[in-house]
XYZ file of C-alpha atoms in Angstrom:
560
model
C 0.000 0.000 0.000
C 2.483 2.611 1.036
C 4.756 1.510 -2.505
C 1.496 2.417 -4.354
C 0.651 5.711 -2.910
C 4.124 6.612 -3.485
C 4.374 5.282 -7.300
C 1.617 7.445 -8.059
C 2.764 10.512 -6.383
C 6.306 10.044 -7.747
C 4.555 9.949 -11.432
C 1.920 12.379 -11.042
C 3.102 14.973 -8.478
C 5.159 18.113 -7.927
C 8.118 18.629 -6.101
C 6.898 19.501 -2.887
C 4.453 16.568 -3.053
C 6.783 14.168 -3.860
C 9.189 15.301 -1.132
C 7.000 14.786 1.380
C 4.974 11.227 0.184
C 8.963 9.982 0.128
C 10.028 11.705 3.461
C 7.209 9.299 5.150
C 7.936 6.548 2.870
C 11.816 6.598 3.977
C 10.376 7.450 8.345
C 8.435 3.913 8.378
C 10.666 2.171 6.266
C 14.123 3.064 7.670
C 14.909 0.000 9.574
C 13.596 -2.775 7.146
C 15.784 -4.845 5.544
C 13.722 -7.873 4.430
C 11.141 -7.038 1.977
C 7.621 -8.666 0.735
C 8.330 -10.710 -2.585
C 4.483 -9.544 -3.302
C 5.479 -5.752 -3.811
C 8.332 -6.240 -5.710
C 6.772 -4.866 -8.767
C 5.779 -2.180 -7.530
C 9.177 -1.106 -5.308
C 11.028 -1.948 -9.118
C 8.618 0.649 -10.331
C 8.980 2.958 -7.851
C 12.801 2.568 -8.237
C 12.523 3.119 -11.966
C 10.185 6.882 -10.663
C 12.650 8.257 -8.470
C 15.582 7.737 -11.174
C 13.206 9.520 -13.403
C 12.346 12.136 -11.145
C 16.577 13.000 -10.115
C 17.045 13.702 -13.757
C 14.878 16.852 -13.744
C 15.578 20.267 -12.148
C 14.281 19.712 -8.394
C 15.215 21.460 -4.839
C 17.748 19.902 -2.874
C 15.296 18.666 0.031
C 13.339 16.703 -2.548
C 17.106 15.137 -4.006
C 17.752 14.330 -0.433
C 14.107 12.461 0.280
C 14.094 10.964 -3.223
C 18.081 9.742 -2.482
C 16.966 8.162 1.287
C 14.301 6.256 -0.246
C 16.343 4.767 -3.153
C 19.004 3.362 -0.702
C 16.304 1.445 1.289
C 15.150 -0.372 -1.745
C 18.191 -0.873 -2.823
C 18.200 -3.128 0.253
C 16.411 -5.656 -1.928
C 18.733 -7.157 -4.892
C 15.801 -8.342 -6.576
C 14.688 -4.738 -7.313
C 17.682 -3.817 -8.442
C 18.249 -6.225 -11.627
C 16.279 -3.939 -14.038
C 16.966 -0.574 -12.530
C 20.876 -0.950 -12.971
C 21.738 0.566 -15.797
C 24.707 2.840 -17.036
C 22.249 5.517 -17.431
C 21.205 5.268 -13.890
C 24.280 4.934 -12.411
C 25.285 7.975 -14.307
C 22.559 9.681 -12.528
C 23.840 8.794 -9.065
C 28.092 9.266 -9.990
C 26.672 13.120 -11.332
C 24.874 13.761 -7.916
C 27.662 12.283 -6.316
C 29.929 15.081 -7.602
C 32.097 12.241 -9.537
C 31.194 13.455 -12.701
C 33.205 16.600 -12.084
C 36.901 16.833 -12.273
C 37.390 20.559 -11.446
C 34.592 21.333 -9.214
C 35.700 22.357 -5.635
C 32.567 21.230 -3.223
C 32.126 25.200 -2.094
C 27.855 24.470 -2.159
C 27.552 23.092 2.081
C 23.373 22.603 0.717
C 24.895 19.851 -1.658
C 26.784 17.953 1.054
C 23.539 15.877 1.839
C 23.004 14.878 -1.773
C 26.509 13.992 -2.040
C 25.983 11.502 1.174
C 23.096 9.791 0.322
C 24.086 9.420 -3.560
C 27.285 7.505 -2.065
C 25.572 5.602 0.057
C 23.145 4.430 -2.758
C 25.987 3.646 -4.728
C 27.277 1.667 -1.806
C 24.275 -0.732 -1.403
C 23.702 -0.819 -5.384
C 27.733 -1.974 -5.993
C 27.692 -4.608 -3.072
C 24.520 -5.712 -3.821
C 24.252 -5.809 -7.494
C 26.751 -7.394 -10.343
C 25.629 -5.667 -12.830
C 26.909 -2.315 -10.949
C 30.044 -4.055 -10.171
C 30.643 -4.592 -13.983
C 29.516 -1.084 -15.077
C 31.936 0.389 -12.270
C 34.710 -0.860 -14.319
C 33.517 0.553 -17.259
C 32.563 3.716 -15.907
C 36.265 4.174 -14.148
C 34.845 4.515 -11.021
C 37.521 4.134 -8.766
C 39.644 6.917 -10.031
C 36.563 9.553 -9.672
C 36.276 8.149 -5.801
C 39.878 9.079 -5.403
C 39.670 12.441 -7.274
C 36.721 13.597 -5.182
C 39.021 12.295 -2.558
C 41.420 14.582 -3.121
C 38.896 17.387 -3.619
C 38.089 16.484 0.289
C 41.138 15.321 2.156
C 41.704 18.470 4.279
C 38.240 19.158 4.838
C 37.365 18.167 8.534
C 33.467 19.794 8.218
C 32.951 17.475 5.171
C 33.848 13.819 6.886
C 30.305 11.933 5.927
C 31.518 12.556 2.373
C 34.711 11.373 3.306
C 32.915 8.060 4.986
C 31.116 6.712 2.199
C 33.514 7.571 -0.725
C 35.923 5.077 1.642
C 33.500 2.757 2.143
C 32.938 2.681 -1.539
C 36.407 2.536 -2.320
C 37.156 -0.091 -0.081
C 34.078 -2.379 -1.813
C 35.069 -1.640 -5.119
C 38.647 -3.315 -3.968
C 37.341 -5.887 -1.876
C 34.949 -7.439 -5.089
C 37.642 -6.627 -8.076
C 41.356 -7.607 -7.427
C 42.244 -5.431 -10.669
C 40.788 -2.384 -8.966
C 43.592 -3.238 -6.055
C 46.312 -3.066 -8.770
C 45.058 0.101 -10.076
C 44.524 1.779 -6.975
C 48.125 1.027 -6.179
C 50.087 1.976 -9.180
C 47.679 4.242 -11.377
C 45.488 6.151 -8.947
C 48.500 6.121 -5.866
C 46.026 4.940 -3.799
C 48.767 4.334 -0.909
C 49.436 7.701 -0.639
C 46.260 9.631 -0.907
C 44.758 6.929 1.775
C 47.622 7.618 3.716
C 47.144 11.283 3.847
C 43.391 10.778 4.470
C 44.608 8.742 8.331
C 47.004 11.688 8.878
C 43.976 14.357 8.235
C 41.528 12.232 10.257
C 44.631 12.051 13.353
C 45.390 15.566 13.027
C 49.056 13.989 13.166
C 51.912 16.665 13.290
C 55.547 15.676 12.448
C 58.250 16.167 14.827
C 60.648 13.636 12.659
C 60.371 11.951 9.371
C 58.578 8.825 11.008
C 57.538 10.465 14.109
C 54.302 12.079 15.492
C 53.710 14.066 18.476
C 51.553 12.435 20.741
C 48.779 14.333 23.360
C 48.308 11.577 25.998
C 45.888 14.237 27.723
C 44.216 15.304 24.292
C 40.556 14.732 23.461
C 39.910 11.655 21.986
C 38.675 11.286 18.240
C 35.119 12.435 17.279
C 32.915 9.519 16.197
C 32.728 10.845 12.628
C 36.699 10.880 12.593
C 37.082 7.433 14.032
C 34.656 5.901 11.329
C 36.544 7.662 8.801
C 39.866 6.492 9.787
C 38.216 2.918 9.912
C 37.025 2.876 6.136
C 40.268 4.066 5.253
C 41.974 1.360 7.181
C 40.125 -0.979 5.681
C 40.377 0.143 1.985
C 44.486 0.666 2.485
C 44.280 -3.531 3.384
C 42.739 -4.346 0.286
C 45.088 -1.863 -1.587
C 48.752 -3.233 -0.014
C 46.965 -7.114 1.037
C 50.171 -8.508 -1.109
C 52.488 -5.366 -0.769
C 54.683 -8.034 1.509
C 56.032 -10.561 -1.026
C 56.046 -7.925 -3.982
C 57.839 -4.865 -2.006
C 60.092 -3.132 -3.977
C 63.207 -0.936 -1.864
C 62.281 2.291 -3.847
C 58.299 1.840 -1.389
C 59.964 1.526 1.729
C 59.405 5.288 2.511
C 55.799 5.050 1.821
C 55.885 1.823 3.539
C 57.712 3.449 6.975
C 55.345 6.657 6.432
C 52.130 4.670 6.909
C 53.344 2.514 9.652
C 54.556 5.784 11.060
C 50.894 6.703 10.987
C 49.320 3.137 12.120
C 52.042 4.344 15.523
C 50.099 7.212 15.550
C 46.574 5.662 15.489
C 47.677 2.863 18.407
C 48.329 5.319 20.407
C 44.841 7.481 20.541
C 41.563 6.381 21.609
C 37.898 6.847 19.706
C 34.866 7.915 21.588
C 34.075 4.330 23.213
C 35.653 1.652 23.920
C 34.281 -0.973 21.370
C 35.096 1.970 18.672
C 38.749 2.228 20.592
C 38.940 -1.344 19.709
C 38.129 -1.473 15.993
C 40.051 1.012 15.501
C 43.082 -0.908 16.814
C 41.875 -4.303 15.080
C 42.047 -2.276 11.893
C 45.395 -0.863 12.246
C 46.518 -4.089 13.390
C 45.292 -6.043 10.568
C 47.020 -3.287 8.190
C 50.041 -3.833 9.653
C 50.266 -7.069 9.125
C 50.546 -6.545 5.174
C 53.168 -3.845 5.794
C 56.783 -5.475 4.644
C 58.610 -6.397 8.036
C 61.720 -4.459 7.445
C 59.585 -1.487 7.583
C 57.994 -2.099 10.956
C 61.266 -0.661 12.581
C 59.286 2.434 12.731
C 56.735 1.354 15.511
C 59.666 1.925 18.252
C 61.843 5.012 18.281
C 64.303 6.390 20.183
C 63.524 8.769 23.363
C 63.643 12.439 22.382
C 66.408 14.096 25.591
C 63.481 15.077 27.269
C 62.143 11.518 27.696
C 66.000 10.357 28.164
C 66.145 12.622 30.987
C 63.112 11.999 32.800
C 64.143 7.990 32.403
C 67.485 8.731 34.541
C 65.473 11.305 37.324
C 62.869 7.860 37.811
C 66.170 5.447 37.696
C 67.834 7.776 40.270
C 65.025 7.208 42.508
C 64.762 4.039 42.937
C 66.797 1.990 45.463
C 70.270 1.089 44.137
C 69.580 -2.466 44.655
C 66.768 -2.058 42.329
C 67.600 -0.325 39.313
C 69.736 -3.355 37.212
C 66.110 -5.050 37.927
C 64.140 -2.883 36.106
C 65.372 -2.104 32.332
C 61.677 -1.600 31.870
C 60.434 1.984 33.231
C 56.581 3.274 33.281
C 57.116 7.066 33.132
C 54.374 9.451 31.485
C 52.713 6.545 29.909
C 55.333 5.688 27.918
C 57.097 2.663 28.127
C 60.684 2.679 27.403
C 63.078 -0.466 26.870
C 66.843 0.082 26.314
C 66.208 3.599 25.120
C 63.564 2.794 22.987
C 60.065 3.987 23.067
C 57.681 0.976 23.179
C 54.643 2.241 23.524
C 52.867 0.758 20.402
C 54.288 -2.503 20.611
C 53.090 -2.424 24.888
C 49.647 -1.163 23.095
C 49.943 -4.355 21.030
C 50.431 -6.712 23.396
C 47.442 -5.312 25.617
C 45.174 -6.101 22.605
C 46.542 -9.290 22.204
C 45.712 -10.287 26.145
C 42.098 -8.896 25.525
C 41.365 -10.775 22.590
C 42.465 -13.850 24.269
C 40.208 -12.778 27.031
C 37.697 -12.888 25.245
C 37.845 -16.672 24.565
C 35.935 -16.683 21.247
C 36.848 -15.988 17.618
C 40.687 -17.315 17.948
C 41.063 -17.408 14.420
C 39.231 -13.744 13.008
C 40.348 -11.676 16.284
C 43.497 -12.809 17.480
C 45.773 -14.642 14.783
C 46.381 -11.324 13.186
C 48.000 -9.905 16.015
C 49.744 -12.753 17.411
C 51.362 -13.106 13.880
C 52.369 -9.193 13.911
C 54.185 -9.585 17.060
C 56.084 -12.927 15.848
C 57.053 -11.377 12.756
C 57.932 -7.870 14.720
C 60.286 -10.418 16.819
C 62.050 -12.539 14.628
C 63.336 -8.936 12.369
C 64.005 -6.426 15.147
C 65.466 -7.623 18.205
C 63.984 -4.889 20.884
C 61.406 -5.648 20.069
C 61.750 -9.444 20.666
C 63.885 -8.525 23.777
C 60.497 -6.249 25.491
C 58.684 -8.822 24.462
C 60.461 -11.651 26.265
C 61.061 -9.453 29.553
C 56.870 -8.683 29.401
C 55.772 -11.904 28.433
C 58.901 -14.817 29.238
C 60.207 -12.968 33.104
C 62.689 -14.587 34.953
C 60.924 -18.228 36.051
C 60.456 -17.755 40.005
C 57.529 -19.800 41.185
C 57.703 -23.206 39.105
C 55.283 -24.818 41.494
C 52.254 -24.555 38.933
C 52.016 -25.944 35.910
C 52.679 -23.147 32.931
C 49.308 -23.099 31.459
C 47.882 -22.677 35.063
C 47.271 -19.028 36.146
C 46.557 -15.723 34.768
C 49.916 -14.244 33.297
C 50.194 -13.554 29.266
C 52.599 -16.508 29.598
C 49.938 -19.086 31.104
C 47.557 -17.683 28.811
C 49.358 -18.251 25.641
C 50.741 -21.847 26.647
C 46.901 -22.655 27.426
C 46.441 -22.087 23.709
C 49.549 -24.211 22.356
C 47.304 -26.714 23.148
C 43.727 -25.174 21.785
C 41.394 -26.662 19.122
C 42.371 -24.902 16.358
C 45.651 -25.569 14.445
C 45.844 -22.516 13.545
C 45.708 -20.694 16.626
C 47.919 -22.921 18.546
C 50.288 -22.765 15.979
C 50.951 -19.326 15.590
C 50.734 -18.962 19.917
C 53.317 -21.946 19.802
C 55.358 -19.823 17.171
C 55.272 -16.318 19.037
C 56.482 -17.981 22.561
C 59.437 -19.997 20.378
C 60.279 -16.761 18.412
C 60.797 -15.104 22.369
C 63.082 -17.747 22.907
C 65.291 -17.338 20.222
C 63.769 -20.613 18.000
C 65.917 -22.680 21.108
C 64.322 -25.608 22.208
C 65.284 -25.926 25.827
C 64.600 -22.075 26.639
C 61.021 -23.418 25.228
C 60.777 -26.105 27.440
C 61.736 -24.256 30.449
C 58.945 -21.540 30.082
C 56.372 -24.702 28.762
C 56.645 -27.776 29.505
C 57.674 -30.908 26.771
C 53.972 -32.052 26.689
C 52.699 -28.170 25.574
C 55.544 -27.988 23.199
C 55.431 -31.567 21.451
C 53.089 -30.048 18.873
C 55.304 -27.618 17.538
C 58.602 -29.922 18.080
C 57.441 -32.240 16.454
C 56.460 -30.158 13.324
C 59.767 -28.801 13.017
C 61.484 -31.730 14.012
C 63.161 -30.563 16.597
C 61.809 -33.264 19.268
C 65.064 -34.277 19.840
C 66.235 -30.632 20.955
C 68.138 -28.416 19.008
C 66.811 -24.952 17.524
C 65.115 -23.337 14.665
C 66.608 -21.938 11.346
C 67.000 -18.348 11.921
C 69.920 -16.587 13.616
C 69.507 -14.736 16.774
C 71.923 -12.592 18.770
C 73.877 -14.996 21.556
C 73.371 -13.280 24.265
C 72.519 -15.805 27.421
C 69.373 -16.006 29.417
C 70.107 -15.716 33.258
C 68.387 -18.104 35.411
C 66.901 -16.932 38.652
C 68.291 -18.476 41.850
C 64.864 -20.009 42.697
C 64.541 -21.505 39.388
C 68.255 -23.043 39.350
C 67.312 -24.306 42.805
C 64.001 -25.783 41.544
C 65.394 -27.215 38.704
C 66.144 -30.594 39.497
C 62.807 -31.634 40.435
C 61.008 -29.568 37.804
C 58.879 -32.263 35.416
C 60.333 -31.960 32.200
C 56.979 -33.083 30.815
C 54.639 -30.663 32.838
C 57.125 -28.034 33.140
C 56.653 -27.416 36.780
C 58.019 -28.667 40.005
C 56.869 -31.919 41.132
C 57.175 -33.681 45.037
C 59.157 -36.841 44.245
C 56.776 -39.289 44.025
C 57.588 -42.969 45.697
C 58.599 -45.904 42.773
C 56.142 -48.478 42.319
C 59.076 -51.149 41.088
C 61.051 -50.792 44.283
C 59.183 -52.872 46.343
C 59.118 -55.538 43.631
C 61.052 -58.737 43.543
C 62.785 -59.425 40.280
C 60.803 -61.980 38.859
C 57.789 -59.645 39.568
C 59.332 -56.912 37.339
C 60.306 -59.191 35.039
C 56.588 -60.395 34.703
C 55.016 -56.816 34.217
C 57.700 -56.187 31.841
C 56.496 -58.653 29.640
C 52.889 -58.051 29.713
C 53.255 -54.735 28.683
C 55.027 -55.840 25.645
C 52.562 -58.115 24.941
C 49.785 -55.308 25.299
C 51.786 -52.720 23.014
C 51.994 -55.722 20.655
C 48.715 -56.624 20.544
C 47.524 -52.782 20.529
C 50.078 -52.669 17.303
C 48.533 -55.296 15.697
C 45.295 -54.713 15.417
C 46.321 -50.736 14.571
C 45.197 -49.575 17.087
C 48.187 -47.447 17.475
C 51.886 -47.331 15.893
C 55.410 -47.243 17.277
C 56.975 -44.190 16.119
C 60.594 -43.377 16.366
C 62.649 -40.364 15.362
C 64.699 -40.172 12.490
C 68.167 -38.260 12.651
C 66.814 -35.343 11.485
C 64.460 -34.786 14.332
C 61.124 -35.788 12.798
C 58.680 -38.386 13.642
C 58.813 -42.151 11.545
C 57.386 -45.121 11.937
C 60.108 -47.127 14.502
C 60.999 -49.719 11.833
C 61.689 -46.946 9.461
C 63.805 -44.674 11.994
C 65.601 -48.507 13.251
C 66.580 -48.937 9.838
C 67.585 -45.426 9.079
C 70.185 -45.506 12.479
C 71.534 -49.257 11.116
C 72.506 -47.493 7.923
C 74.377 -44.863 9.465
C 76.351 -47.045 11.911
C 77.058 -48.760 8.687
C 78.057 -46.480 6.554
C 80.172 -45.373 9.858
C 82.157 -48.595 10.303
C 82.946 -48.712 6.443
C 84.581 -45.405 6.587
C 86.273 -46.282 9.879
């Protein structure tokens, strides 16, 4: 009913009744997404009026009202099969001021038209194939960037800002050739680039470094969603800048990160917007190249330098070798080095494991930034280790019992999901220098078997990349501990009393033999399978890995 009374103002009516039929239309409609299949005709129809109606010379109020109800049916892909059509679309990209190359956006009346023909275009493109197809053909991606550019310093005109982002970043996410072009033709890295330092207001006091308010207001809610569509259209524009990064983008490269710093560092207008903020930055980070991450730590300005040695001073003499790590002003500073982003990254982390849901979406990203950040730049690795790996003291409970970062990442070397113990497994080895027994000591053997035995390093031994030598220093408690620590549990252990002792030898010799005969009969019937390992480290069968040891004493005694 309310489709018809609005087809037949829309083709009969003037202006000022058409405004106001759709202004009612768009007030009880607003929230519906799921339509009746029985008015479809009639909301194609109505579709096919409004386009009809935005071609003539109307006022502004009834662009805006005709606009508002086009995106809701747009909501409905089935009405949108015979309405999408280069003409139409032609209709919105000219409302949309992406027709116009050198006009400068002076007319503030305009602004709403401009929103609401974006976010029509929005809907239309994701919802529609059709308008995916003619956005190629009608170049679409380079007018979003030139209006862009038109806007970038504007703060009054962020909704525009919003949705030509949030178009951009659709337009990337559905067409892989749009990424390429956005790259290389448009310089999409760049100009997105420039759009995060407009929405941070960042100012330079170095080439890679911002100042940072601590005590400044935090970012408005129209700046934070803006800085979020950027985000997530600079992803899709550098998602495989890591394995084809050439030297001469490693300023642009540092210059972003630079700016990702930046945005770690300040908070939205809530919390939960504080957070996807973060997860954004975050997962852009993880497709910048890892040589350029150097930029997320810098060193102390004199200032800061100073202020380190007043807080040193104060503290007991006895005290001060303890603690490289000092809290001062809300920055945290490791041998010199400003570590604030990369102590914001590993509160994120902790959260996201708190959370105890979504492993795979929410927390792999991050956990995979810091392992990468760890194995290329070794202050970071070495804050990491001194936050997360401490000195061992109390080796009384098991490592995965408690509520450290440590006990809460060896819980999940053991999680469900390969994936996510994996890459926790990974992290906690990379903080160890890739060395096997430093593993052990902050694990266990039975936490670590899954990632031993996938690199073959169940014998002992340590991983493929190089690390600096330096020695970890064992606390006197643990050293003193240390003998009666489990290997297998990783924690210490009251010696328990042997059941054999009391046993004559004939009894041994009798329970010996009956559990060979079990293991035998359990190997039979396939139950289960000796396994051995080979000299390499690696898991075989045990016939294989007898027969691979009998070839090398062999080959042994012939050269002998």
């Amino acid at each position: 009913m309310d489709e018809e009374r609005a087809l037949y103002i829309v083709r009969a009516g003037e202006a000022g009744a058409i405004e106001r039929v759709l202004r009612d239309y768009s007030d009880k409609h607003r929230a519906t997404f799921k339509f009746e299949s029985t008015d479809e005709d009639k909301r194609k129809k109505l579709c096919e009026g409004i386009f009809k109606v935005l071609i003539k010379d109307i006022p502004t109020t009834c662009q805006v009202s005709c606009l508002e109800v086009l995106r809701i049916l747009s909501r409905d892909k089935k009405v949108l099969v015979p309405v999408t059509t280069k003409e139409n679309m032609q209709i919105l990209l000219r409302l949309a001021k992406l027709n116009e190359l050198d006009d400068s956006l002076e007319k503030v009346s305009e602004f709403p038209v401009i929103v609401e023909s974006l976010k029509c275009l929005c809907n239309i493109v994701f919802n529609s194939q059709m308008a995916q197809q003619l956005s190629l053909e009608l170049n679409l991606a380079a007018k979003l960037c030139n209006l862009l550019r038109k806007c970038k310093d504007r703060k009054f005109i962020n909704d525009i800002k919003c949705f030509d982002l949030r178009l951009l970043f659709l337009l990337s996410l559905l067409h892989t050739d749009i990424r390429s072009q956005l790259r290389y033709e448009l310089q999409g890295l760049p100009l997105l680039t420039q759009i995060l330092e407009s929405a941070f207001s960042i100012k330079w006091t170095d080439e890679y470094e911002s100042a940072i308010d601590h005590n400044g207001p935090p970012l408005s809610p129209q700046e934070t969603d803006c800085a979020i569509e950027a985000l997530k259209a600079l992803f899709n524009v550098t998602v495989d800048s890591w394995k084809v990064h050439k030297e001469s983008d490693s300023h642009q490269f540092r210059v972003m990160a630079a700016v990702l710093r930046h945005c770690l560092l300040i908070v939205g207008p809530t919390e939960d917007k504080t957070e996807e903020l973060h997860s954004n930055a975050v997962n852009l980070l993880s497709n910048v190249p890892v040589s350029c991450l150097d930029v997320l730590i810098c060193p102390l300005t004199h200032e800061e330098t100073a202020q380190q040695a007043t807080t040193l001073d104060e503290l007991p003499s006895n005290k001060t070798a303890e603690k490289e790590t000092v809290l001062k002003n809300n920055t945290m500073v490791y041998n010199g080095m400003n570590m604030e982003a990369i102590h914001v990254l590993l509160n994120f982390m902790e959260k996201r494991i708190d959370k105890g849901s979504s492993y795979r979406e929410g927390l792999t990203p991050v956990l995979s930034l810091l392992t990468e950040c760890s194995r290329a730049h070794r202050n970071i690795r070495k804050f990491l280790k001194d936050q997360v790996l401490p000195p061992l003291r109390d080796v009384t409970n098991r490592p995965e019992v408690g509520s450290t970062v440590r006990n809460k990442l060896v819980r999940l070397m053991t999680h469900v999901d390969l994936g996510v113990k994996q890459i926790a497994a990974e992290f906690l080895f990379v903080l160890c220098k890739e060395r096997v027994d430093s593993l052990l000591k902050y694990t266990g053997y039975g936490n670590a078997a899954g990632l031993l035995a996938a690199r073959g390093l169940l014998a002992g031994g340590r991983g493929d990349n190089w690390y600096s030598e330096d020695e970890d220093t064992d606390t006197e408690e643990y050293k003193n501990a240390k003998p009666n620590i489990n290997l297998i549990t990783g924690h210490l252990e009251e010696p328990m009393p042997n059941p054999i002792d009391e046993m004559t030898e004939e009894q041994k010799e009798y329970e010996a033999m009956k559990l060979v005969n079990m293991l035998d009969k359990l190997s039979r019937e396939e139950l289960l399978k000796p396994m051995g390992l080979k000299p390499d480290g690696t898991i075989t069968p045990l016939e294989e890995a007898l027969n691979q040891y009998s070839v090398i004493e062999e080959t042994s005694s012939d050269t002998d």
